[in-house]
JSON list of C-alpha atoms in Angstrom, two decimals:
[
{"chain": "A", "resi": 1, "resn": "ASP", "atom": "CA", "xyz": [0.00, 0.00, 0.00]},
{"chain": "A", "resi": 2, "resn": "THR", "atom": "CA", "xyz": [1.29, 3.43, -0.93]},
{"chain": "A", "resi": 3, "resn": "ALA", "atom": "CA", "xyz": [1.49, 5.59, 2.20]},
{"chain": "A", "resi": 4, "resn": "VAL", "atom": "CA", "xyz": [0.91, 8.95, 0.49]},
{"chain": "A", "resi": 5, "resn": "SER", "atom": "CA", "xyz": [-0.58, 8.76, -2.96]},
{"chain": "A", "resi": 6, "resn": "GLN", "atom": "CA", "xyz": [-1.33, 11.65, -5.26]},
{"chain": "A", "resi": 7, "resn": "THR", "atom": "CA", "xyz": [-3.01, 11.73, -8.63]},
{"chain": "A", "resi": 8, "resn": "PRO", "atom": "CA", "xyz": [-2.43, 12.41, -11.38]},
{"chain": "A", "resi": 9, "resn": "LYS", "atom": "CA", "xyz": [1.30, 11.87, -11.72]},
{"chain": "A", "resi": 10, "resn": "TYR", "atom": "CA", "xyz": [1.46, 14.04, -14.83]},
{"chain": "A", "resi": 11, "resn": "LEU", "atom": "CA", "xyz": [-0.83, 16.89, -15.81]},
{"chain": "A", "resi": 12, "resn": "VAL", "atom": "CA", "xyz": [-0.51, 18.91, -19.00]},
{"chain": "A", "resi": 13, "resn": "THR", "atom": "CA", "xyz": [-3.02, 21.67, -19.48]},
{"chain": "A", "resi": 14, "resn": "GLN", "atom": "CA", "xyz": [-3.54, 24.99, -21.19]},
{"chain": "A", "resi": 15, "resn": "MET", "atom": "CA", "xyz": [-3.30, 28.40, -19.65]},
{"chain": "A", "resi": 16, "resn": "GLY", "atom": "CA", "xyz": [-6.51, 29.58, -18.09]},
{"chain": "A", "resi": 17, "resn": "ASN", "atom": "CA", "xyz": [-7.82, 26.12, -17.25]},
{"chain": "A", "resi": 18, "resn": "ASP", "atom": "CA", "xyz": [-8.82, 24.94, -13.78]},
{"chain": "A", "resi": 19, "resn": "LYS", "atom": "CA", "xyz": [-7.37, 21.70, -12.46]},
{"chain": "A", "resi": 20, "resn": "SER", "atom": "CA", "xyz": [-7.23, 19.63, -9.29]},
{"chain": "A", "resi": 21, "resn": "ILE", "atom": "CA", "xyz": [-4.61, 17.36, -7.77]},
{"chain": "A", "resi": 22, "resn": "LYS", "atom": "CA", "xyz": [-5.71, 14.78, -5.24]},
{"chain": "A", "resi": 23, "resn": "CYS", "atom": "CA", "xyz": [-3.80, 13.41, -2.27]},
{"chain": "A", "resi": 24, "resn": "GLU", "atom": "CA", "xyz": [-4.59, 10.63, 0.15]},
{"chain": "A", "resi": 25, "resn": "GLN", "atom": "CA", "xyz": [-2.60, 9.22, 3.05]},
{"chain": "A", "resi": 26, "resn": "ASN", "atom": "CA", "xyz": [-3.24, 5.93, 4.84]},
{"chain": "A", "resi": 27, "resn": "LEU", "atom": "CA", "xyz": [-0.80, 6.53, 7.70]},
{"chain": "A", "resi": 28, "resn": "GLY", "atom": "CA", "xyz": [-3.29, 8.03, 10.12]},
{"chain": "A", "resi": 29, "resn": "HIS", "atom": "CA", "xyz": [-1.26, 11.23, 10.26]},
{"chain": "A", "resi": 30, "resn": "ASP", "atom": "CA", "xyz": [-2.87, 14.39, 11.61]},
{"chain": "A", "resi": 31, "resn": "THR", "atom": "CA", "xyz": [-1.19, 16.91, 9.34]},
{"chain": "A", "resi": 32, "resn": "MET", "atom": "CA", "xyz": [-0.94, 17.11, 5.55]},
{"chain": "A", "resi": 33, "resn": "TYR", "atom": "CA", "xyz": [0.96, 19.53, 3.34]},
{"chain": "A", "resi": 34, "resn": "TRP", "atom": "CA", "xyz": [1.37, 20.75, -0.19]},
{"chain": "A", "resi": 35, "resn": "TYR", "atom": "CA", "xyz": [4.83, 21.69, -1.40]},
{"chain": "A", "resi": 36, "resn": "LYS", "atom": "CA", "xyz": [5.88, 23.13, -4.75]},
{"chain": "A", "resi": 37, "resn": "GLN", "atom": "CA", "xyz": [9.23, 22.17, -6.29]},
{"chain": "A", "resi": 38, "resn": "ASP", "atom": "CA", "xyz": [10.37, 24.49, -9.04]},
{"chain": "A", "resi": 39, "resn": "SER", "atom": "CA", "xyz": [12.80, 23.87, -11.87]},
{"chain": "A", "resi": 40, "resn": "LYS", "atom": "CA", "xyz": [15.74, 24.58, -9.57]},
{"chain": "A", "resi": 41, "resn": "LYS", "atom": "CA", "xyz": [14.57, 21.78, -7.27]},
{"chain": "A", "resi": 42, "resn": "PHE", "atom": "CA", "xyz": [13.72, 24.19, -4.46]},
{"chain": "A", "resi": 43, "resn": "LEU", "atom": "CA", "xyz": [10.89, 22.84, -2.27]},
{"chain": "A", "resi": 44, "resn": "LYS", "atom": "CA", "xyz": [8.58, 25.52, -0.93]},
{"chain": "A", "resi": 45, "resn": "ILE", "atom": "CA", "xyz": [5.66, 24.94, 1.39]},
{"chain": "A", "resi": 46, "resn": "MET", "atom": "CA", "xyz": [2.30, 26.11, 0.16]},
{"chain": "A", "resi": 47, "resn": "PHE", "atom": "CA", "xyz": [-0.27, 24.83, 2.63]},
{"chain": "A", "resi": 48, "resn": "SER", "atom": "CA", "xyz": [-0.57, 22.74, 5.74]},
{"chain": "A", "resi": 49, "resn": "TYR", "atom": "CA", "xyz": [-3.71, 21.19, 7.21]},
{"chain": "A", "resi": 50, "resn": "ASN", "atom": "CA", "xyz": [-4.03, 19.78, 10.70]},
{"chain": "A", "resi": 51, "resn": "ASN", "atom": "CA", "xyz": [-7.19, 17.83, 11.42]},
{"chain": "A", "resi": 52, "resn": "LYS", "atom": "CA", "xyz": [-8.95, 19.53, 8.53]},
{"chain": "A", "resi": 53, "resn": "GLU", "atom": "CA", "xyz": [-7.98, 23.03, 9.59]},
{"chain": "A", "resi": 54, "resn": "LEU", "atom": "CA", "xyz": [-5.62, 25.24, 7.64]},
{"chain": "A", "resi": 55, "resn": "ILE", "atom": "CA", "xyz": [-2.67, 26.12, 9.83]},
{"chain": "A", "resi": 56, "resn": "ILE", "atom": "CA", "xyz": [-0.20, 27.51, 7.33]},
{"chain": "A", "resi": 57, "resn": "ASN", "atom": "CA", "xyz": [-0.95, 29.47, 4.20]},
{"chain": "A", "resi": 58, "resn": "GLU", "atom": "CA", "xyz": [2.24, 30.77, 2.69]},
{"chain": "A", "resi": 59, "resn": "THR", "atom": "CA", "xyz": [2.16, 33.57, 0.19]},
{"chain": "A", "resi": 60, "resn": "VAL", "atom": "CA", "xyz": [0.62, 31.70, -2.69]},
{"chain": "A", "resi": 61, "resn": "PRO", "atom": "CA", "xyz": [-1.85, 33.23, -5.13]},
{"chain": "A", "resi": 62, "resn": "ASN", "atom": "CA", "xyz": [-5.46, 32.80, -4.14]},
{"chain": "A", "resi": 63, "resn": "ARG", "atom": "CA", "xyz": [-5.95, 30.89, -7.38]},
{"chain": "A", "resi": 64, "resn": "PHE", "atom": "CA", "xyz": [-4.68, 27.96, -5.32]},
{"chain": "A", "resi": 65, "resn": "SER", "atom": "CA", "xyz": [-7.16, 26.53, -2.88]},
{"chain": "A", "resi": 66, "resn": "PRO", "atom": "CA", "xyz": [-6.63, 23.48, -0.70]},
{"chain": "A", "resi": 67, "resn": "LYS", "atom": "CA", "xyz": [-9.59, 21.35, 0.28]},
{"chain": "A", "resi": 68, "resn": "SER", "atom": "CA", "xyz": [-9.55, 18.71, 2.99]},
{"chain": "A", "resi": 69, "resn": "PRO", "atom": "CA", "xyz": [-12.74, 16.63, 3.19]},
{"chain": "A", "resi": 70, "resn": "ASP", "atom": "CA", "xyz": [-11.23, 14.54, 6.00]},
{"chain": "A", "resi": 71, "resn": "LYS", "atom": "CA", "xyz": [-7.87, 14.13, 7.65]},
{"chain": "A", "resi": 72, "resn": "ALA", "atom": "CA", "xyz": [-6.76, 11.46, 5.17]},
{"chain": "A", "resi": 73, "resn": "HIS", "atom": "CA", "xyz": [-7.27, 13.67, 2.11]},
{"chain": "A", "resi": 74, "resn": "LEU", "atom": "CA", "xyz": [-5.90, 17.02, 1.03]},
{"chain": "A", "resi": 75, "resn": "ASN", "atom": "CA", "xyz": [-6.69, 18.13, -2.50]},
{"chain": "A", "resi": 76, "resn": "LEU", "atom": "CA", "xyz": [-5.29, 21.13, -4.33]},
{"chain": "A", "resi": 77, "resn": "HIS", "atom": "CA", "xyz": [-7.45, 23.07, -6.74]},
{"chain": "A", "resi": 78, "resn": "ILE", "atom": "CA", "xyz": [-5.88, 25.61, -9.08]},
{"chain": "A", "resi": 79, "resn": "ASN", "atom": "CA", "xyz": [-7.90, 28.18, -11.00]},
{"chain": "A", "resi": 80, "resn": "SER", "atom": "CA", "xyz": [-6.87, 30.09, -14.11]},
{"chain": "A", "resi": 81, "resn": "LEU", "atom": "CA", "xyz": [-3.59, 28.26, -14.56]},
{"chain": "A", "resi": 82, "resn": "GLU", "atom": "CA", "xyz": [-0.57, 30.31, -15.61]},
{"chain": "A", "resi": 83, "resn": "LEU", "atom": "CA", "xyz": [2.73, 29.33, -17.24]},
{"chain": "A", "resi": 84, "resn": "GLY", "atom": "CA", "xyz": [4.54, 30.02, -13.97]},
{"chain": "A", "resi": 85, "resn": "ASP", "atom": "CA", "xyz": [2.50, 27.38, -12.20]},
{"chain": "A", "resi": 86, "resn": "SER", "atom": "CA", "xyz": [4.46, 24.69, -14.04]},
{"chain": "A", "resi": 87, "resn": "ALA", "atom": "CA", "xyz": [6.31, 22.72, -11.38]},
{"chain": "A", "resi": 88, "resn": "VAL", "atom": "CA", "xyz": [6.20, 19.47, -9.45]},
{"chain": "A", "resi": 89, "resn": "TYR", "atom": "CA", "xyz": [3.70, 19.52, -6.60]},
{"chain": "A", "resi": 90, "resn": "PHE", "atom": "CA", "xyz": [4.26, 17.22, -3.64]},
{"chain": "A", "resi": 91, "resn": "CYS", "atom": "CA", "xyz": [1.80, 16.18, -1.03]},
{"chain": "A", "resi": 92, "resn": "ALA", "atom": "CA", "xyz": [3.17, 15.11, 2.36]},
{"chain": "A", "resi": 93, "resn": "SER", "atom": "CA", "xyz": [1.93, 14.08, 5.77]},
{"chain": "A", "resi": 94, "resn": "SER", "atom": "CA", "xyz": [3.30, 13.96, 9.31]},
{"chain": "A", "resi": 95, "resn": "GLN", "atom": "CA", "xyz": [2.14, 12.84, 12.70]},
{"chain": "A", "resi": 96, "resn": "ASP", "atom": "CA", "xyz": [4.36, 14.74, 15.05]},
{"chain": "A", "resi": 97, "resn": "ASP", "atom": "CA", "xyz": [6.79, 17.63, 14.87]},
{"chain": "A", "resi": 98, "resn": "GLN", "atom": "CA", "xyz": [9.62, 15.38, 15.81]},
{"chain": "A", "resi": 99, "resn": "TYR", "atom": "CA", "xyz": [9.28, 12.82, 13.06]},
{"chain": "A", "resi": 100, "resn": "GLY", "atom": "CA", "xyz": [9.92, 13.12, 9.40]},
{"chain": "A", "resi": 101, "resn": "TYR", "atom": "CA", "xyz": [7.43, 13.90, 6.72]},
{"chain": "A", "resi": 102, "resn": "THR", "atom": "CA", "xyz": [6.21, 11.23, 4.30]},
{"chain": "A", "resi": 103, "resn": "PHE", "atom": "CA", "xyz": [5.99, 12.55, 0.77]},
{"chain": "A", "resi": 104, "resn": "GLY", "atom": "CA", "xyz": [4.01, 11.40, -2.20]},
{"chain": "A", "resi": 105, "resn": "SER", "atom": "CA", "xyz": [5.72, 10.80, -5.53]},
{"chain": "A", "resi": 106, "resn": "GLY", "atom": "CA", "xyz": [4.71, 14.16, -6.92]},
{"chain": "A", "resi": 107, "resn": "THR", "atom": "CA", "xyz": [2.52, 15.58, -9.69]},
{"chain": "A", "resi": 108, "resn": "ARG", "atom": "CA", "xyz": [4.35, 17.20, -12.56]},
{"chain": "A", "resi": 109, "resn": "LEU", "atom": "CA", "xyz": [2.16, 20.04, -13.80]},
{"chain": "A", "resi": 110, "resn": "THR", "atom": "CA", "xyz": [2.96, 21.57, -17.18]},
{"chain": "A", "resi": 111, "resn": "VAL", "atom": "CA", "xyz": [1.00, 24.60, -18.31]},
{"chain": "A", "resi": 112, "resn": "VAL", "atom": "CA", "xyz": [1.24, 25.33, -22.03]},
{"chain": "B", "resi": 1, "resn": "SER", "atom": "CA", "xyz": [16.11, 37.41, 5.99]},
{"chain": "B", "resi": 2, "resn": "GLN", "atom": "CA", "xyz": [16.05, 33.71, 6.79]},
{"chain": "B", "resi": 3, "resn": "LYS", "atom": "CA", "xyz": [18.26, 31.54, 4.64]},
{"chain": "B", "resi": 4, "resn": "ILE", "atom": "CA", "xyz": [19.28, 27.88, 4.34]},
{"chain": "B", "resi": 5, "resn": "GLU", "atom": "CA", "xyz": [22.32, 27.05, 2.24]},
{"chain": "B", "resi": 6, "resn": "GLN", "atom": "CA", "xyz": [23.69, 23.67, 1.28]},
{"chain": "B", "resi": 7, "resn": "ASN", "atom": "CA", "xyz": [27.38, 23.74, 0.51]},
{"chain": "B", "resi": 8, "resn": "SER", "atom": "CA", "xyz": [27.33, 22.90, -3.13]},
{"chain": "B", "resi": 9, "resn": "GLU", "atom": "CA", "xyz": [24.89, 21.97, -5.79]},
{"chain": "B", "resi": 10, "resn": "ALA", "atom": "CA", "xyz": [26.89, 18.90, -6.76]},
{"chain": "B", "resi": 11, "resn": "LEU", "atom": "CA", "xyz": [29.44, 16.68, -5.04]},
{"chain": "B", "resi": 12, "resn": "ASN", "atom": "CA", "xyz": [31.33, 13.79, -6.62]},
{"chain": "B", "resi": 13, "resn": "ILE", "atom": "CA", "xyz": [33.22, 11.26, -4.53]},
{"chain": "B", "resi": 14, "resn": "GLN", "atom": "CA", "xyz": [34.83, 7.90, -5.03]},
{"chain": "B", "resi": 15, "resn": "GLU", "atom": "CA", "xyz": [33.10, 4.74, -3.83]},
{"chain": "B", "resi": 16, "resn": "GLY", "atom": "CA", "xyz": [34.19, 3.73, -0.35]},
{"chain": "B", "resi": 17, "resn": "LYS", "atom": "CA", "xyz": [35.01, 7.28, 0.76]},
{"chain": "B", "resi": 18, "resn": "THR", "atom": "CA", "xyz": [33.03, 9.34, 3.24]},
{"chain": "B", "resi": 19, "resn": "ALA", "atom": "CA", "xyz": [30.72, 11.95, 1.75]},
{"chain": "B", "resi": 20, "resn": "THR", "atom": "CA", "xyz": [30.24, 15.10, 3.82]},
{"chain": "B", "resi": 21, "resn": "LEU", "atom": "CA", "xyz": [27.42, 17.49, 3.01]},
{"chain": "B", "resi": 22, "resn": "THR", "atom": "CA", "xyz": [26.98, 20.85, 4.71]},
{"chain": "B", "resi": 23, "resn": "CYS", "atom": "CA", "xyz": [23.88, 22.79, 5.63]},
{"chain": "B", "resi": 24, "resn": "ASN", "atom": "CA", "xyz": [24.25, 26.34, 6.93]},
{"chain": "B", "resi": 25, "resn": "TYR", "atom": "CA", "xyz": [21.47, 28.60, 8.06]},
{"chain": "B", "resi": 26, "resn": "THR", "atom": "CA", "xyz": [21.10, 32.23, 9.04]},
{"chain": "B", "resi": 27, "resn": "ASN", "atom": "CA", "xyz": [18.47, 34.14, 10.97]},
{"chain": "B", "resi": 28, "resn": "TYR", "atom": "CA", "xyz": [16.86, 30.93, 12.20]},
{"chain": "B", "resi": 29, "resn": "SER", "atom": "CA", "xyz": [16.52, 29.33, 15.59]},
{"chain": "B", "resi": 30, "resn": "PRO", "atom": "CA", "xyz": [15.29, 25.90, 14.59]},
{"chain": "B", "resi": 31, "resn": "ALA", "atom": "CA", "xyz": [13.92, 23.43, 17.07]},
{"chain": "B", "resi": 32, "resn": "TYR", "atom": "CA", "xyz": [15.30, 20.60, 14.99]},
{"chain": "B", "resi": 33, "resn": "LEU", "atom": "CA", "xyz": [16.83, 19.77, 11.66]},
{"chain": "B", "resi": 34, "resn": "GLN", "atom": "CA", "xyz": [16.06, 16.95, 9.26]},
{"chain": "B", "resi": 35, "resn": "TRP", "atom": "CA", "xyz": [17.82, 15.36, 6.31]},
{"chain": "B", "resi": 36, "resn": "TYR", "atom": "CA", "xyz": [16.05, 13.86, 3.32]},
{"chain": "B", "resi": 37, "resn": "ARG", "atom": "CA", "xyz": [17.09, 11.95, 0.23]},
{"chain": "B", "resi": 38, "resn": "GLN", "atom": "CA", "xyz": [15.44, 12.63, -3.11]},
{"chain": "B", "resi": 39, "resn": "ASP", "atom": "CA", "xyz": [15.86, 10.46, -6.21]},
{"chain": "B", "resi": 40, "resn": "PRO", "atom": "CA", "xyz": [14.92, 11.73, -9.70]},
{"chain": "B", "resi": 41, "resn": "GLY", "atom": "CA", "xyz": [11.18, 11.66, -10.26]},
{"chain": "B", "resi": 42, "resn": "ARG", "atom": "CA", "xyz": [10.46, 10.75, -6.63]},
{"chain": "B", "resi": 43, "resn": "GLY", "atom": "CA", "xyz": [9.43, 12.54, -3.49]},
{"chain": "B", "resi": 44, "resn": "PRO", "atom": "CA", "xyz": [11.90, 13.23, -0.67]},
{"chain": "B", "resi": 45, "resn": "VAL", "atom": "CA", "xyz": [12.45, 10.39, 1.78]},
{"chain": "B", "resi": 46, "resn": "PHE", "atom": "CA", "xyz": [13.13, 11.14, 5.43]},
{"chain": "B", "resi": 47, "resn": "LEU", "atom": "CA", "xyz": [16.52, 9.98, 6.73]},
{"chain": "B", "resi": 48, "resn": "LEU", "atom": "CA", "xyz": [17.39, 11.53, 10.08]},
{"chain": "B", "resi": 49, "resn": "LEU", "atom": "CA", "xyz": [16.24, 14.13, 12.57]},
{"chain": "B", "resi": 50, "resn": "ILE", "atom": "CA", "xyz": [18.42, 15.92, 15.10]},
{"chain": "B", "resi": 51, "resn": "ARG", "atom": "CA", "xyz": [17.16, 18.22, 17.83]},
{"chain": "B", "resi": 52, "resn": "GLU", "atom": "CA", "xyz": [18.73, 21.51, 18.87]},
{"chain": "B", "resi": 53, "resn": "ASN", "atom": "CA", "xyz": [20.01, 20.02, 22.12]},
{"chain": "B", "resi": 54, "resn": "GLU", "atom": "CA", "xyz": [21.67, 17.07, 20.38]},
{"chain": "B", "resi": 55, "resn": "LYS", "atom": "CA", "xyz": [25.17, 17.20, 18.95]},
{"chain": "B", "resi": 56, "resn": "GLU", "atom": "CA", "xyz": [25.19, 14.04, 16.87]},
{"chain": "B", "resi": 57, "resn": "LYS", "atom": "CA", "xyz": [22.86, 11.36, 15.57]},
{"chain": "B", "resi": 58, "resn": "ARG", "atom": "CA", "xyz": [23.72, 8.12, 13.77]},
{"chain": "B", "resi": 59, "resn": "LYS", "atom": "CA", "xyz": [21.83, 5.62, 11.70]},
{"chain": "B", "resi": 60, "resn": "GLU", "atom": "CA", "xyz": [23.74, 2.81, 10.04]},
{"chain": "B", "resi": 61, "resn": "ARG", "atom": "CA", "xyz": [26.25, 4.50, 7.67]},
{"chain": "B", "resi": 62, "resn": "LEU", "atom": "CA", "xyz": [24.73, 7.93, 8.22]},
{"chain": "B", "resi": 63, "resn": "LYS", "atom": "CA", "xyz": [25.81, 10.51, 10.76]},
{"chain": "B", "resi": 64, "resn": "VAL", "atom": "CA", "xyz": [24.44, 13.99, 11.35]},
{"chain": "B", "resi": 65, "resn": "THR", "atom": "CA", "xyz": [25.90, 16.73, 13.52]},
{"chain": "B", "resi": 66, "resn": "PHE", "atom": "CA", "xyz": [24.18, 19.92, 14.59]},
{"chain": "B", "resi": 67, "resn": "ASP", "atom": "CA", "xyz": [26.09, 22.97, 15.82]},
{"chain": "B", "resi": 68, "resn": "THR", "atom": "CA", "xyz": [23.67, 25.72, 16.83]},
{"chain": "B", "resi": 69, "resn": "THR", "atom": "CA", "xyz": [26.57, 28.09, 17.55]},
{"chain": "B", "resi": 70, "resn": "LEU", "atom": "CA", "xyz": [27.96, 27.78, 14.05]},
{"chain": "B", "resi": 71, "resn": "LYS", "atom": "CA", "xyz": [24.42, 27.42, 12.69]},
{"chain": "B", "resi": 72, "resn": "GLN", "atom": "CA", "xyz": [25.52, 24.42, 10.74]},
{"chain": "B", "resi": 73, "resn": "SER", "atom": "CA", "xyz": [24.71, 20.75, 10.23]},
{"chain": "B", "resi": 74, "resn": "LEU", "atom": "CA", "xyz": [27.01, 18.20, 8.65]},
{"chain": "B", "resi": 75, "resn": "PHE", "atom": "CA", "xyz": [25.69, 15.04, 7.03]},
{"chain": "B", "resi": 76, "resn": "HIS", "atom": "CA", "xyz": [28.11, 12.17, 6.56]},
{"chain": "B", "resi": 77, "resn": "ILE", "atom": "CA", "xyz": [27.75, 8.97, 4.57]},
{"chain": "B", "resi": 78, "resn": "THR", "atom": "CA", "xyz": [30.54, 6.54, 5.37]},
{"chain": "B", "resi": 79, "resn": "ALA", "atom": "CA", "xyz": [31.69, 3.76, 3.04]},
{"chain": "B", "resi": 80, "resn": "SER", "atom": "CA", "xyz": [29.71, 5.41, 0.24]},
{"chain": "B", "resi": 81, "resn": "GLN", "atom": "CA", "xyz": [28.24, 3.31, -2.55]},
{"chain": "B", "resi": 82, "resn": "PRO", "atom": "CA", "xyz": [26.98, 4.20, -6.04]},
{"chain": "B", "resi": 83, "resn": "ALA", "atom": "CA", "xyz": [23.46, 3.51, -4.70]},
{"chain": "B", "resi": 84, "resn": "ASP", "atom": "CA", "xyz": [23.90, 6.51, -2.37]},
{"chain": "B", "resi": 85, "resn": "SER", "atom": "CA", "xyz": [23.87, 8.79, -5.40]},
{"chain": "B", "resi": 86, "resn": "ALA", "atom": "CA", "xyz": [20.91, 11.14, -5.01]},
{"chain": "B", "resi": 87, "resn": "THR", "atom": "CA", "xyz": [20.02, 14.68, -3.99]},
{"chain": "B", "resi": 88, "resn": "TYR", "atom": "CA", "xyz": [20.19, 15.29, -0.25]},
{"chain": "B", "resi": 89, "resn": "LEU", "atom": "CA", "xyz": [18.06, 17.99, 1.32]},
{"chain": "B", "resi": 90, "resn": "CYS", "atom": "CA", "xyz": [18.35, 19.55, 4.73]},
{"chain": "B", "resi": 91, "resn": "ALA", "atom": "CA", "xyz": [15.26, 21.02, 6.32]},
{"chain": "B", "resi": 92, "resn": "LEU", "atom": "CA", "xyz": [14.75, 23.17, 9.38]},
{"chain": "B", "resi": 93, "resn": "ALA", "atom": "CA", "xyz": [11.73, 23.14, 11.63]},
{"chain": "B", "resi": 94, "resn": "LEU", "atom": "CA", "xyz": [11.07, 26.65, 12.80]},
{"chain": "B", "resi": 95, "resn": "SER", "atom": "CA", "xyz": [7.72, 26.14, 14.43]},
{"chain": "B", "resi": 96, "resn": "SER", "atom": "CA", "xyz": [5.00, 23.62, 14.69]},
{"chain": "B", "resi": 97, "resn": "ARG", "atom": "CA", "xyz": [4.52, 21.85, 11.40]},
{"chain": "B", "resi": 98, "resn": "GLN", "atom": "CA", "xyz": [6.57, 24.28, 9.35]},
{"chain": "B", "resi": 99, "resn": "LEU", "atom": "CA", "xyz": [9.52, 22.57, 7.68]},
{"chain": "B", "resi": 100, "resn": "THR", "atom": "CA", "xyz": [11.65, 24.73, 5.42]},
{"chain": "B", "resi": 101, "resn": "PHE", "atom": "CA", "xyz": [14.00, 23.05, 2.92]},
{"chain": "B", "resi": 102, "resn": "GLY", "atom": "CA", "xyz": [17.39, 23.94, 1.54]},
{"chain": "B", "resi": 103, "resn": "SER", "atom": "CA", "xyz": [18.03, 23.69, -2.18]},
{"chain": "B", "resi": 104, "resn": "GLY", "atom": "CA", "xyz": [19.82, 20.35, -1.93]},
{"chain": "B", "resi": 105, "resn": "THR", "atom": "CA", "xyz": [23.19, 18.84, -2.84]},
{"chain": "B", "resi": 106, "resn": "GLN", "atom": "CA", "xyz": [23.38, 16.33, -5.66]},
{"chain": "B", "resi": 107, "resn": "LEU", "atom": "CA", "xyz": [25.75, 13.58, -4.61]},
{"chain": "B", "resi": 108, "resn": "THR", "atom": "CA", "xyz": [27.33, 11.24, -7.14]},
{"chain": "B", "resi": 109, "resn": "VAL", "atom": "CA", "xyz": [29.34, 8.28, -5.89]},
{"chain": "B", "resi": 110, "resn": "LEU", "atom": "CA", "xyz": [31.67, 7.07, -8.60]},
{"chain": "B", "resi": 111, "resn": "PRO", "atom": "CA", "xyz": [32.45, 3.35, -8.84]}
]
């Protein structure tokens, strides 16, 4: 069983479209995250959810909206996609501050 | 402003040698520091965590040190193998559930 799974793995779409990326974790972790990794491989946190409540919202455009229907799922919806949104998006989860994060395998988003 | 720097973008070493990767930070007071491994096309994988009151942590061939005075962590892989080739990321925990990553060092172990 995959601990943190995200779909789709690849997403190619045109500018202006709206798309969603889904994430599910079966680890029973309380906190889930979305990270963006740009072309220079720099990982930057976007959102964090703890027990379905948003606890971090870094300075991302409001075109990005996380949705957490329950603590095992954290989806990312993106409106009006732009070229600069092209990146790899990683979902992750953690149980406690003092243990590592478990990451999904990433979704490579390409906006054309 | 807060900054995390990893010593070099790429590091090549010979198989069997010890690889040493450096993570320096400024304007942070992290509660703990973590190291991750990332392979191409994959998500980061957690390796080790060291707390601010710990000097050293070991796990098999891996060793991490944490010097809060120098604001530096060193990550060592002893008896390196080609399979250790990957990008290694350090990450600092500043506050609850906020892990900030460095840009990574790509390690290549040559046979």
